[in-house]
Coordinates of C-alpha atoms and ligand atoms in Angstrom, one line a residue:
Chain V
M905 CA 13.7 27.2 88.2
T906 CA 15.5 29.1 90.9
L907 CA 15.7 32.8 90.8
M908 CA 18.5 34.6 92.6
K909 CA 19.1 38.1 94.0
L910 CA 22.6 39.2 93.3
T911 CA 24.8 42.2 94.2
L912 CA 27.2 43.1 91.4
R913 CA 30.3 45.3 92.0
I914 CA 31.4 46.2 88.5
W915 CA 34.3 48.3 87.2
R916 CA 33.0 51.4 85.4
Q917 CA 35.4 53.6 83.5
K918 CA 34.3 56.1 80.9
N919 CA 37.3 55.8 78.6
A920 CA 41.0 55.1 78.5
R921 CA 41.9 58.5 79.9
T922 CA 39.5 58.8 82.9
E923 CA 39.8 57.1 86.2
G924 CA 37.4 54.3 86.9
Q925 CA 35.6 53.0 90.0
F926 CA 33.5 50.2 91.2
V927 CA 29.7 50.7 91.0
T928 CA 27.3 48.4 92.8
Y929 CA 24.1 47.1 91.2
Q930 CA 21.3 45.0 92.6
L931 CA 19.8 42.4 90.3
D932 CA 16.6 40.4 91.3
N933 CA 15.2 37.5 89.3
V934 CA 18.5 36.1 87.9
S935 CA 17.7 32.7 86.4
E936 CA 20.2 29.9 87.0
H937 CA 20.0 29.0 83.3
M938 CA 21.4 32.3 82.2
S939 CA 25.0 32.6 81.1
F940 CA 27.1 35.2 82.9
L941 CA 26.9 37.4 79.8
E942 CA 23.1 37.0 79.6
M943 CA 22.9 38.1 83.2
L944 CA 24.9 41.2 82.3
D945 CA 22.6 41.7 79.3
V946 CA 19.6 41.8 81.7
L947 CA 21.5 44.3 83.9
N948 CA 22.2 46.5 80.8
E949 CA 18.6 46.4 79.6
G950 CA 17.6 47.8 83.0
L951 CA 20.3 50.5 82.8
V952 CA 19.2 51.5 79.3
A953 CA 15.6 51.6 80.4
K954 CA 16.6 54.0 83.2
G955 CA 18.5 56.1 80.7
E956 CA 21.9 55.1 82.1
E957 CA 25.0 54.0 80.1
P958 CA 25.1 50.2 79.8
V959 CA 28.2 48.3 81.1
A960 CA 30.6 47.7 78.2
F961 CA 32.1 44.2 78.0
D962 CA 33.6 42.1 75.2
H963 CA 31.8 39.2 73.6
D964 CA 31.2 37.7 70.2
C965 CA 30.6 34.0 69.7
R966 CA 29.2 33.2 73.1
E967 CA 30.0 29.6 72.6
G968 CA 33.5 29.5 74.0
I969 CA 35.5 29.6 70.7
C970 CA 36.3 33.2 69.8
G971 CA 38.2 34.5 72.8
A972 CA 36.4 37.8 72.9
C973 CA 34.8 37.5 76.3
S974 CA 37.0 38.2 79.3
L975 CA 36.1 39.5 82.8
M976 CA 37.8 38.9 86.1
I977 CA 34.9 37.4 88.1
N978 CA 35.4 37.1 91.9
G979 CA 39.2 37.1 91.5
Y980 CA 39.3 34.5 88.7
P981 CA 39.7 35.1 85.0
H982 CA 36.5 33.9 83.3
G983 CA 35.1 33.2 86.7
P984 CA 35.6 30.4 89.3
L985 CA 34.6 27.5 87.0
P986 CA 37.8 25.8 85.5
K987 CA 38.2 25.2 81.8
T988 CA 35.3 27.6 81.0
T989 CA 35.1 31.0 79.2
T990 CA 32.9 33.7 80.7
C991 CA 30.3 33.2 78.0
Q992 CA 30.0 29.5 79.0
L993 CA 29.8 30.2 82.7
H994 CA 26.2 29.8 83.9
M995 CA 24.5 31.4 86.8
R996 CA 23.8 28.1 88.5
H997 CA 27.4 28.2 89.8
F998 CA 26.4 31.2 91.9
K999 CA 23.8 31.3 94.7
D1000 CA 21.1 33.6 95.9
G1001 CA 22.6 36.6 97.8
D1002 CA 26.1 36.4 96.3
V1003 CA 28.2 39.5 95.9
I1004 CA 30.0 39.3 92.5
T1005 CA 33.0 41.4 91.7
V1006 CA 33.6 42.0 88.0
E1007 CA 36.8 43.7 86.7
P1008 CA 38.6 44.0 83.4
W1009 CA 41.8 42.2 82.8
R1010 CA 44.6 44.2 84.4
A1011 CA 47.8 44.5 82.6
R1012 CA 49.9 47.4 81.2
A1013 CA 49.8 45.7 77.8
F1014 CA 45.9 45.5 78.0
P1015 CA 44.8 49.1 78.7
V1016 CA 41.2 49.6 79.6
I1017 CA 39.2 51.2 76.8
K1018 CA 35.9 51.4 78.6
D1019 CA 34.4 49.7 81.6
C1020 CA 35.4 46.0 81.4
V1021 CA 36.7 46.2 77.8
T1022 CA 40.5 46.1 77.3
D1023 CA 42.6 46.6 74.2
R1024 CA 44.2 43.3 73.5
S1025 CA 45.8 44.2 70.2
A1026 CA 49.2 43.6 71.8
F1027 CA 48.4 39.9 71.1
D1028 CA 47.7 40.7 67.4
R1029 CA 51.1 42.5 67.2
I1030 CA 52.8 39.4 68.7
M1031 CA 51.1 37.3 66.0
Q1032 CA 52.2 39.7 63.3
A1033 CA 55.8 39.4 64.5
G1034 CA 56.0 35.7 63.8
G1035 CA 52.7 33.8 64.2
F1036 CA 52.5 32.7 60.6
I1037 CA 54.2 30.5 58.0
S1038 CA 55.6 32.2 55.0
V1039 CA 56.8 29.2 53.0
R1040 CA 54.7 28.4 49.9
T1041 CA 52.5 25.4 50.8
G1042 CA 50.7 25.3 47.5
G1043 CA 47.1 24.4 47.1
T1044 CA 45.3 22.1 49.5
P1045 CA 47.5 19.1 49.7
D1046 CA 46.3 15.5 49.3
A1047 CA 45.6 13.9 52.6
N1048 CA 48.7 12.3 54.0
A1049 CA 50.9 13.6 51.2
L1050 CA 53.0 15.1 54.0
P1051 CA 53.3 12.5 56.7
I1052 CA 53.0 13.9 60.2
R1053 CA 53.2 11.7 63.3
K1054 CA 49.9 11.4 65.1
R1055 CA 51.6 12.6 68.3
S1056 CA 52.9 15.7 66.6
A1057 CA 49.6 16.5 65.0
D1058 CA 47.9 16.1 68.3
L1059 CA 50.3 18.4 70.1
S1060 CA 50.0 21.0 67.4
M1061 CA 46.2 20.9 67.8
D1062 CA 46.5 21.1 71.6
A1063 CA 48.5 24.3 71.2
A1064 CA 46.2 25.6 68.4
A1065 CA 43.2 25.4 70.8
C1066 CA 44.3 28.7 72.3
I1067 CA 41.6 31.3 71.6
G1068 CA 43.7 34.3 72.5
C1069 CA 41.5 35.5 75.3
G1070 CA 44.3 36.7 77.5
A1071 CA 43.1 35.0 80.7
C1072 CA 46.6 33.7 81.2
V1073 CA 47.9 37.3 81.3
A1074 CA 45.1 38.3 83.6
A1075 CA 45.8 35.4 86.0
C1076 CA 49.6 35.8 86.1
K1077 CA 51.0 37.8 89.0
N1078 CA 53.5 39.3 86.5
A1079 CA 50.9 39.8 83.7
S1080 CA 53.1 37.6 81.6
A1081 CA 51.9 36.5 78.2
M1082 CA 54.1 33.3 78.1
L1083 CA 51.3 30.8 77.9
F1084 CA 49.6 32.6 74.9
V1085 CA 52.9 33.0 73.1
A1086 CA 54.0 29.5 73.9
A1087 CA 50.7 28.2 72.4
K1088 CA 51.2 30.2 69.3
V1089 CA 54.8 29.2 68.9
G1090 CA 54.0 25.6 69.8
Q1091 CA 51.3 25.1 67.2
F1092 CA 54.0 25.5 64.5
A1093 CA 56.9 23.9 66.3
H1094 CA 55.4 20.5 66.1
L1095 CA 54.6 20.6 62.4
P1096 CA 57.0 20.2 59.4
Q1097 CA 55.7 23.4 57.9
G1098 CA 56.8 25.3 61.0
Q1099 CA 60.5 24.2 60.9
V1100 CA 61.8 26.7 58.3
E1101 CA 61.2 29.7 60.4
R1102 CA 61.3 28.0 63.8
K1103 CA 64.2 30.0 65.3
E1104 CA 63.3 33.3 63.8
R1105 CA 59.7 32.9 64.9
V1106 CA 60.4 32.3 68.6
K1107 CA 62.9 35.2 68.7
A1108 CA 60.6 37.6 66.9
M1109 CA 57.5 36.7 69.0
I1110 CA 59.3 36.9 72.3
G1111 CA 60.9 40.1 71.2
R1112 CA 57.5 41.6 70.5
M1113 CA 56.1 40.2 73.7
D1114 CA 58.8 42.0 75.7
V1115 CA 58.3 45.3 73.8
E1116 CA 54.6 45.2 74.5
G1117 CA 55.3 45.4 78.3
F1118 CA 54.1 42.0 79.5
G1119 CA 55.9 40.7 82.6
N1120 CA 58.3 37.8 82.8
C1121 CA 57.4 34.3 83.6
T1122 CA 58.2 33.0 87.1
N1123 CA 56.8 29.6 86.5
T1124 CA 53.9 30.0 89.0
Y1125 CA 51.4 28.4 86.5
D1126 CA 48.3 30.4 87.4
C1127 CA 48.0 30.9 83.6
E1128 CA 47.5 27.1 83.1
G1129 CA 44.9 27.0 85.8
A1130 CA 43.0 30.0 84.3
C1131 CA 43.2 28.9 80.7
P1132 CA 39.7 28.0 79.4
K1133 CA 41.4 25.8 76.7
Q1134 CA 43.7 24.0 79.1
I1135 CA 46.9 25.0 77.2
P1136 CA 49.5 23.1 79.3
R1137 CA 52.7 24.5 80.7
R1138 CA 54.7 22.1 78.6
F1139 CA 54.5 24.6 75.7
I1140 CA 56.2 27.2 77.8
N1141 CA 59.0 24.7 78.5
E1142 CA 59.3 24.0 74.8
M1143 CA 59.4 27.6 73.9
N1144 CA 62.1 28.3 76.5
R1145 CA 64.1 25.5 75.0
D1146 CA 63.6 26.8 71.4
F1147 CA 64.5 30.3 72.4
I1148 CA 67.6 29.3 74.3
W1149 CA 68.7 27.0 71.4
A1150 CA 68.0 29.8 68.8
A1151 CA 70.1 32.3 70.9
L1152 CA 73.0 29.8 71.3
T1153 CA 73.1 28.9 67.6
E1154 CA 72.8 32.5 66.4
Chain K
M896 CA 78.9 41.2 73.8
R897 CA 75.9 43.0 72.5
W898 CA 74.4 39.7 71.5
L899 CA 74.9 38.4 75.0
M900 CA 73.3 41.5 76.5
N901 CA 70.3 41.2 74.2
V902 CA 69.8 37.6 75.2
L903 CA 70.3 38.1 78.9
T904 CA 67.9 41.1 79.0
S905 CA 65.2 39.2 77.0
S906 CA 62.5 37.7 79.2
I907 CA 63.5 34.1 78.6
G908 CA 67.2 34.8 78.6
A909 CA 67.0 36.6 81.9
K910 CA 65.1 33.6 83.4
A911 CA 67.8 31.3 82.0
L912 CA 70.4 33.4 83.8
M913 CA 68.4 33.2 87.0
A914 CA 68.2 29.5 86.6
A915 CA 71.9 29.0 85.8
T916 CA 73.1 31.2 88.6
G917 CA 70.5 29.7 91.0
L918 CA 71.7 26.2 90.1
I919 CA 75.3 27.2 91.0
L920 CA 74.1 28.5 94.3
V921 CA 72.2 25.3 95.0
L922 CA 75.2 23.1 94.2
F923 CA 77.3 25.3 96.5
L924 CA 74.6 24.9 99.3
V925 CA 74.8 21.1 99.0
G926 CA 78.6 21.1 99.3
H927 CA 78.5 23.7 102.1
M928 CA 76.0 21.6 104.1
V929 CA 77.8 18.3 103.6
G930 CA 81.1 20.0 104.7
N931 CA 79.5 21.6 107.8
L932 CA 77.8 18.5 109.0
Q933 CA 81.2 17.4 110.1
L934 CA 80.4 19.4 113.1
F935 CA 78.8 16.2 114.4
G936 CA 82.2 14.5 113.9
G937 CA 83.7 16.7 116.7
P938 CA 86.2 19.5 116.8
D939 CA 89.1 17.5 115.2
M940 CA 87.0 16.7 112.1
L941 CA 85.5 20.1 111.6
N942 CA 88.6 22.1 112.3
G943 CA 90.7 19.8 110.1
Y944 CA 88.2 20.3 107.3
A945 CA 88.4 24.1 107.7
E946 CA 92.2 24.0 107.7
F947 CA 92.1 21.8 104.6
L948 CA 89.9 24.3 102.8
H949 CA 92.2 27.2 103.7
S950 CA 95.3 25.2 102.6
K951 CA 94.0 25.4 99.0
P952 CA 93.8 29.2 98.5
L953 CA 93.6 28.9 94.7
V954 CA 90.6 26.6 94.8
L955 CA 89.1 28.6 97.7
W956 CA 89.3 31.8 95.7
V957 CA 88.1 30.4 92.5
V958 CA 85.0 29.1 94.3
R959 CA 84.6 32.4 96.2
L960 CA 84.8 34.5 93.1
G961 CA 82.5 32.2 91.2
M962 CA 80.0 32.5 94.1
I963 CA 80.2 36.3 94.2
A964 CA 79.6 36.5 90.5
A965 CA 76.6 34.1 90.7
V966 CA 75.1 35.9 93.7
L967 CA 75.5 39.3 92.1
L968 CA 74.0 38.2 88.8
H969 CA 71.2 36.4 90.5
I970 CA 70.3 39.3 92.7
L971 CA 70.7 42.0 90.1
S972 CA 68.7 40.1 87.6
S973 CA 66.0 39.3 90.2
I974 CA 65.7 43.0 91.1
R975 CA 65.4 44.0 87.4
L976 CA 62.8 41.3 86.7
T977 CA 60.7 42.1 89.8
L978 CA 60.6 45.8 88.9
L979 CA 59.5 44.9 85.3
N980 CA 56.9 42.5 86.6
N981 CA 55.5 45.0 89.0
R982 CA 55.3 47.6 86.2
A983 CA 53.5 45.1 84.0
R984 CA 50.4 45.5 86.1
P985 CA 50.1 49.2 87.2
T986 CA 46.5 48.8 88.4
A987 CA 46.0 46.1 91.0
Y988 CA 42.9 43.9 91.0
K989 CA 40.3 44.5 93.7
L990 CA 40.0 40.8 94.0
K991 CA 42.5 38.3 92.7
R992 CA 42.8 34.6 93.8
P993 CA 45.6 32.2 93.1
I994 CA 44.7 29.1 91.0
S995 CA 47.7 26.8 90.4
S996 CA 50.4 28.9 92.1
T997 CA 51.9 28.1 95.5
F998 CA 52.9 30.5 98.3
A999 CA 56.5 29.7 97.6
S1000 CA 56.3 30.5 93.9
R1001 CA 54.5 33.8 94.5
N1002 CA 56.9 35.1 97.1
M1003 CA 60.3 34.3 95.5
F1004 CA 61.6 37.9 95.8
L1005 CA 60.5 38.2 99.4
T1006 CA 62.2 34.9 100.4
G1007 CA 65.1 35.9 98.3
L1008 CA 65.5 39.2 100.2
V1009 CA 65.4 37.3 103.5
V1010 CA 68.1 35.0 102.2
A1011 CA 70.2 37.9 101.0
A1012 CA 70.0 39.5 104.5
F1013 CA 70.8 36.2 106.1
V1014 CA 73.8 35.5 103.9
T1015 CA 75.1 39.0 104.7
Y1016 CA 74.8 38.4 108.4
H1017 CA 76.2 34.8 108.1
L1018 CA 79.3 36.2 106.4
L1019 CA 79.7 38.9 109.0
H1020 CA 79.2 36.3 111.7
F1021 CA 81.4 33.4 110.6
T1022 CA 83.6 34.5 107.8
F1023 CA 84.6 38.1 108.8
R1024 CA 83.7 37.5 112.5
A1025 CA 82.7 41.1 112.6
T1026 CA 79.8 40.4 115.0
H1027 CA 82.0 38.6 117.4
P1028 CA 85.7 39.8 117.0
A1029 CA 86.7 37.6 120.0
F1030 CA 86.2 34.5 117.8
A1031 CA 89.4 35.4 115.9
T1032 CA 91.5 34.3 118.8
L1033 CA 89.9 30.8 119.1
K1034 CA 92.5 28.1 118.7
D1035 CA 92.1 24.3 119.2
A1036 CA 94.6 21.9 120.8
H1037 CA 96.5 21.6 117.5
G1038 CA 96.8 25.4 117.2
R1039 CA 94.3 25.5 114.4
F1040 CA 91.5 28.0 114.1
D1041 CA 88.7 26.6 116.2
V1042 CA 85.7 26.7 113.9
Y1043 CA 84.0 24.1 116.1
S1044 CA 83.9 26.2 119.2
M1045 CA 82.9 29.3 117.2
V1046 CA 79.9 27.5 115.9
V1047 CA 78.9 25.7 119.1
Q1048 CA 79.2 28.9 121.2
S1049 CA 77.2 30.9 118.6
F1050 CA 74.4 28.5 118.4
S1051 CA 74.2 28.3 122.2
D1052 CA 72.6 31.7 122.0
P1053 CA 68.9 31.0 121.3
L1054 CA 68.6 34.3 119.4
I1055 CA 71.4 33.5 117.0
A1056 CA 70.2 29.9 116.6
G1057 CA 66.6 31.0 116.1
A1058 CA 67.6 33.5 113.4
Y1059 CA 69.5 30.8 111.5
I1060 CA 66.6 28.4 111.8
V1061 CA 64.0 30.9 110.6
A1062 CA 66.2 32.1 107.7
L1063 CA 66.9 28.5 106.6
V1064 CA 63.2 27.6 106.6
L1065 CA 62.6 30.6 104.3
L1066 CA 65.5 29.6 102.1
G1067 CA 63.8 26.2 101.9
L1068 CA 60.7 27.9 100.7
H1069 CA 62.8 29.7 98.0
L1070 CA 64.4 26.4 97.0
W1071 CA 61.2 24.4 96.9
H1072 CA 60.0 26.5 94.0
A1073 CA 63.4 27.3 92.6
I1074 CA 64.8 23.8 92.0
G1075 CA 61.8 22.6 89.9
S1076 CA 61.5 26.0 88.3
T1077 CA 65.1 25.8 87.0
F1078 CA 64.2 22.8 84.8
Q1079 CA 61.3 24.8 83.2
S1080 CA 63.3 27.9 82.7
L1081 CA 66.1 26.0 80.9
G1082 CA 63.6 24.1 78.8
L1083 CA 64.6 20.8 80.4
M1084 CA 61.2 19.9 81.7
S1085 CA 58.6 17.5 80.2
P1086 CA 55.2 16.3 81.3
K1087 CA 56.8 12.9 82.2
L1088 CA 59.5 14.6 84.3
Q1089 CA 57.2 17.0 85.9
P1090 CA 56.1 14.9 88.9
I1091 CA 59.6 13.6 89.4
V1092 CA 61.1 17.0 89.3
S1093 CA 58.4 18.4 91.7
A1094 CA 59.1 15.6 94.2
M1095 CA 62.9 16.0 93.8
S1096 CA 62.6 19.8 94.3
L1097 CA 60.7 19.3 97.6
A1098 CA 63.0 16.5 98.7
L1099 CA 66.2 18.4 98.0
A1100 CA 64.9 21.7 99.5
G1101 CA 63.7 19.7 102.6
L1102 CA 67.1 17.9 102.9
L1103 CA 69.0 21.2 102.7
V1104 CA 66.7 22.7 105.4
L1105 CA 66.9 19.7 107.7
G1106 CA 70.6 19.2 107.3
N1107 CA 71.3 22.8 108.0
V1108 CA 68.9 23.4 110.9
A1109 CA 70.1 20.2 112.5
M1110 CA 73.2 22.1 113.6
P1111 CA 71.7 25.0 115.5
I1112 CA 69.0 22.7 116.9
A1113 CA 71.4 20.1 118.1
V1114 CA 73.5 22.7 119.8
L1115 CA 70.4 24.3 121.4
L1116 CA 69.4 20.9 122.7
G1117 CA 72.9 20.4 124.2
L1118 CA 73.6 17.4 121.9
V1119 CA 76.9 18.8 120.7
A1120 CA 79.7 18.8 123.2
R1121 CA 81.0 22.3 124.2
T1122 CA 84.7 22.9 124.2
Q1123 CA 86.8 25.5 125.9
G1124 CA 87.1 28.9 124.2
V1125 CA 86.0 32.5 124.7
T1126 CA 82.7 33.2 126.4
L1127 CA 80.3 35.3 124.5
P1128 CA 79.5 38.7 125.8
Ligands
HEM871 C1 71.4 30.7 98.6 C2 70.9 31.6 97.9 C3 70.0 31.4 96.7 C4 69.7 30.2 96.0 C5 70.3 28.9 96.1 C6 68.8 30.6 95.0 C7 68.3 29.7 94.0 C8 67.4 30.1 93.0 C9 67.0 29.2 91.9 C10 67.5 27.8 91.6 C11 66.0 29.9 91.2 C12 65.2 29.4 90.1 C13 65.5 30.0 88.8 C14 64.3 29.7 87.9 O1 63.2 29.9 88.2 O2 64.6 29.3 86.8 C15 65.8 31.2 91.9 C16 65.0 32.1 91.5 C17 64.8 33.4 92.0 N1 65.6 33.9 93.1 FE1 67.0 32.9 94.1 N2 68.4 31.9 95.1 C18 69.1 32.4 96.2 C19 69.1 33.7 96.6 C20 68.3 34.7 96.1 C21 68.4 36.1 96.6 C22 69.4 36.6 97.6 C23 67.4 36.7 95.9 C24 66.9 38.1 95.9 C25 67.2 39.1 96.6 C26 66.7 35.8 95.0 C27 65.7 36.0 94.2 C28 65.1 35.2 93.3 C29 64.1 35.5 92.4 C30 63.3 36.8 92.4 C31 63.9 34.4 91.6 C32 62.9 34.2 90.5 C33 61.6 33.8 90.9 C34 61.0 32.9 90.0 O3 61.4 32.7 88.9 O4 60.0 32.3 90.5 N3 67.3 34.5 95.2 N4 66.7 31.2 93.0
SF4_872 S1 46.7 30.3 76.5 FE1 44.6 30.0 77.3 S2 44.3 31.7 78.6 FE2 46.0 32.3 77.3 S3 45.1 33.4 75.6 FE3 45.2 31.2 75.0 S4 43.2 30.3 75.5 FE4 43.4 32.3 76.6
FES873 S1 32.3 35.1 73.6 FE1 33.5 33.9 72.2 S2 34.6 32.7 73.7 FE2 33.3 33.8 74.9

């Protein structure tokens, strides 16, 4: 097992109202088998032992499915490894002597609460605006009672893979939430249950997205590259089409 | 009207406006280039073409007014969007690396600004002839306004030719991202189309740059015959 010495430059900020700054920490004996978050756990144990405030960061499932973990690591959302959340990023992708810069997501719509924790409730409010189906679907239907083409079911599932982590916003030069919203619109747009409110949904969710202060898409696609769930840009295209169609047929 | 404003100020509506106006500008650029390449056909051809355009004032002015509207909407919308986008990230990252974006796609406003400055100069130069008032007196053998001599004499100055070449390359950068981007903004893209549109975007942008820089470069290299006319100060 290789042990590494690392230098960490981590964003520390007491709360939403104070200014933050980078603080440098040295860590010896980092195992290559640790996840990035376990490495931060070790750092925090050391800080607590010294009577210092541990570094706050978001995490929950630690298995790449909940979307809680975040962190801008060396200039990449969720770190330099593609298709991987921070909790699934392992220290073997770093090497002895590395300097690692760790920052929170930066966006007006994601204000920092503490250290590297941001308030991502703007995403929840976008979901509340239209990320649901309000037609009565009854009890659990029999399998195949409502025929759905395999292709449509697959596309809907592809969109539904979005875990709402916000890496797309973090990666975008405009802090645009288009990939997230496109995934959440797209998961319904390909299913029959999603058709009734299709136009209202896209207008309401985009309206909320704009109100929350996210930027506008300029089709640079850093979101797609940063997304741990590989949500493809096609959903942004489809959402654009749906929105334009909804506006024209109003 | 209110409905239209709401749509055009929404994030997606504003992008659709950028795309639609941008598309009009691209179509104009194609026509503009094809027309101007008649420079290589000699003075008779180019001056005849210029006279033909001016003999249709109605068409000319409809096109001009359409272009002015498209340019104004495109620029105003781009300024508004760029301000909004900058405001969306008030605190910059200490370290931020591009992933799937290109230099062209990240610098659209910058290349756009250069294009705006260039278009302004270009109009002052060839349309209003404010930079060289002496051009106004140029007449060819048929008594027509001598566009050919104006162009050839202008581009004989390496400074002017160089400015055109640099600006056109930056316009090419703008178009490389823009042409493909238009499809996505209007919801006309698809995974199958994506590689085709990308290739077409590069090809058309490349063609527009090459076709246009061919004129100053050919003049600089002395490949285009000079005619009589005023000498530049
Ligand atoms: C010959 C002149 C121009 C042409 C042909 C042109 C064409 C285009 C096209 C087709 C788009 C793509 C729209 C889309 O992404 O859907 C675009 C985007 C854009 N243009 Fe222009 N444009 C021109 C001049 C300008 C000028 C003068 C400015 C600003 C001062 C400008 C700024 C922008 C910006 C900021 C974008 C959006 C960037 C993006 O979405 O990535 N453009 N342009
Ligand atoms: S689209 Fe991808 S990057 Fe964006 S919130 Fe969903 S999972 Fe995260
Ligand atoms: S902690 Fe749940 S996805 Fe990383």
